[in-house]
XYZ file of C-alpha atoms in Angstrom:
189
model
C 0.000 0.000 0.000
C 1.372 3.405 -0.995
C 1.284 6.095 1.656
C 1.978 9.510 0.123
C 3.920 12.235 1.848
C 1.975 15.290 2.951
C 2.971 18.385 0.951
C 3.450 21.271 3.398
C 4.771 23.789 0.861
C 5.586 23.695 -2.845
C 7.575 26.074 -5.038
C 7.849 25.952 -8.800
C 11.539 26.218 -9.666
C 11.318 25.827 -13.434
C 8.632 25.081 -16.011
C 10.184 23.657 -19.173
C 8.798 22.355 -22.422
C 8.611 18.750 -21.176
C 9.539 18.823 -17.487
C 8.613 20.748 -14.369
C 11.131 21.207 -11.563
C 9.638 21.776 -8.087
C 10.800 21.897 -4.491
C 8.517 20.705 -1.719
C 8.529 20.759 2.040
C 7.121 17.334 2.945
C 5.974 15.378 5.942
C 7.002 11.813 5.161
C 4.972 8.702 6.083
C 7.304 8.097 9.067
C 6.465 11.568 10.504
C 9.755 13.343 9.695
C 9.889 16.470 7.549
C 12.271 17.474 4.806
C 12.819 19.545 1.693
C 12.965 17.690 -1.628
C 13.457 18.829 -5.208
C 12.427 16.730 -8.178
C 11.312 16.669 -11.793
C 7.672 16.087 -12.629
C 7.823 14.057 -15.818
C 4.996 13.053 -18.221
C 6.367 9.518 -18.648
C 8.546 7.779 -21.166
C 8.491 4.774 -23.448
C 11.153 2.332 -24.588
C 11.050 -0.378 -27.260
C 13.211 -3.490 -27.433
C 13.183 -4.271 -31.156
C 14.204 -7.831 -32.062
C 14.860 -8.897 -35.652
C 13.715 -12.202 -37.153
C 17.350 -13.350 -36.747
C 17.231 -12.654 -33.003
C 19.375 -9.503 -33.052
C 18.546 -6.529 -30.850
C 18.169 -3.166 -32.593
C 19.679 -0.253 -30.688
C 20.513 3.308 -31.540
C 23.787 5.095 -30.925
C 22.860 8.605 -29.875
C 24.716 11.661 -28.632
C 23.649 12.608 -25.087
C 24.614 16.144 -24.136
C 24.269 15.662 -20.350
C 27.186 13.189 -20.385
C 28.872 14.640 -23.498
C 29.114 11.214 -25.071
C 27.521 8.781 -27.474
C 25.507 6.011 -25.801
C 23.854 2.867 -27.082
C 20.242 2.519 -26.078
C 16.945 1.106 -27.183
C 14.629 3.545 -29.013
C 12.741 5.649 -26.508
C 10.912 8.922 -26.037
C 8.707 11.115 -23.911
C 4.929 10.713 -23.861
C 3.388 13.821 -25.402
C 0.298 15.504 -23.866
C -2.863 13.576 -24.768
C -0.874 10.689 -26.218
C -1.117 7.104 -24.947
C 2.241 5.336 -24.402
C 1.235 2.757 -27.061
C 1.075 5.580 -29.642
C 4.271 7.204 -28.414
C 6.385 4.075 -28.768
C 5.159 3.349 -32.291
C 6.030 6.907 -33.338
C 9.425 6.839 -31.620
C 10.430 3.484 -33.124
C 9.653 4.725 -36.627
C 11.363 8.118 -36.135
C 14.523 6.785 -34.503
C 15.070 3.544 -36.445
C 13.015 3.725 -39.643
C 11.333 0.474 -38.572
C 7.708 -0.465 -37.964
C 6.828 -3.354 -35.661
C 3.811 -5.539 -36.404
C 3.956 -7.386 -33.084
C 4.054 -5.619 -29.719
C 4.211 -7.108 -26.229
C 4.300 -5.193 -22.967
C 7.404 -5.593 -20.820
C 5.726 -3.687 -17.986
C 6.521 -0.368 -16.373
C 9.172 0.886 -13.963
C 10.354 4.099 -12.339
C 13.465 5.365 -14.071
C 15.076 7.554 -11.388
C 12.704 7.846 -8.392
C 15.273 9.718 -6.311
C 14.738 12.876 -8.362
C 12.055 12.225 -11.012
C 8.460 10.996 -11.199
C 9.097 9.443 -14.637
C 7.514 6.067 -15.327
C 8.920 4.103 -18.267
C 6.538 1.941 -20.303
C 8.543 -0.871 -21.902
C 7.643 -2.877 -24.994
C 9.023 -5.761 -27.010
C 8.799 -4.963 -30.745
C 8.938 -7.779 -33.310
C 7.976 -8.595 -36.892
C 9.935 -5.548 -38.016
C 9.459 -3.859 -41.379
C 11.915 -1.366 -42.874
C 9.977 1.758 -43.877
C 10.479 3.115 -47.392
C 9.943 6.665 -46.141
C 10.569 6.908 -42.399
C 9.376 10.010 -40.552
C 11.889 12.788 -40.030
C 13.914 12.724 -36.826
C 14.081 15.689 -34.503
C 16.668 18.121 -35.884
C 18.897 17.841 -32.806
C 19.053 14.024 -32.851
C 22.377 12.470 -33.872
C 21.407 8.793 -34.241
C 22.887 5.703 -35.877
C 20.961 2.393 -35.916
C 22.981 -0.672 -34.865
C 22.208 -4.343 -34.237
C 23.694 -6.517 -31.490
C 23.545 -10.229 -30.878
C 22.316 -11.215 -27.402
C 25.924 -12.069 -26.444
C 27.256 -8.686 -27.628
C 24.554 -6.805 -25.750
C 25.148 -8.910 -22.635
C 28.808 -7.846 -22.681
C 27.836 -4.183 -23.045
C 25.352 -4.523 -20.176
C 27.899 -6.240 -17.937
C 30.929 -4.050 -18.468
C 30.225 -0.953 -20.531
C 29.477 2.614 -19.595
C 28.125 3.194 -23.098
C 24.754 1.414 -22.577
C 22.149 3.336 -20.586
C 20.298 1.916 -17.575
C 16.808 1.717 -19.101
C 18.243 -0.378 -21.927
C 19.981 -2.721 -19.501
C 16.750 -3.180 -17.523
C 14.666 -3.701 -20.663
C 17.194 -6.122 -22.189
C 16.874 -8.234 -19.034
C 13.063 -8.065 -19.129
C 12.996 -8.918 -22.841
C 15.207 -11.955 -22.345
C 12.972 -13.211 -19.525
C 9.891 -12.664 -21.690
C 11.408 -14.447 -24.693
C 12.650 -17.358 -22.546
C 9.211 -17.813 -20.957
C 7.597 -17.662 -24.391
C 9.911 -20.440 -25.619
C 9.132 -22.464 -22.504
C 5.409 -22.139 -23.130
C 5.861 -23.059 -26.810
C 7.924 -26.122 -25.949
C 5.466 -27.211 -23.236
C 2.484 -26.737 -25.540
C 3.704 -29.199 -28.203
């Protein structure tokens, strides 16, 4: 059972295009009080695209906050009035030029609950089609599409700093999903 903190005072620190930054004086469920600052986030989506050959499709994208290129699964922010199912289809097409004809939910999770309210909605994307005319990417996106075998991605997840955390979590969830699906298929014969 979730027991929310009691908001004693709230101050808007910054209202951005996608995020709101607030500080709150709170009374926590255990009775103590404290000041906390965090981002109010509309939610995000992430797709784990898998090819017919069993390769995982990632993007290599420049991330200004860490001044580096990272590998990650296609992802994006849920726009106002948009359902996460719509967002992920749009993001997959924009970032990879692919359309998935089979979607499975990999569940939801909090991305960084220490400073953000963002919930990630994760999906497995299969039966991929290369689009003849993919939608335009955002002008500030510097993206390259790459494919990794499960073994290559496992190595990146285990040792690399160039694979982001949501992709590591979703890779794990996707592998569990695919393994359970194989188990069900084998048991059903």
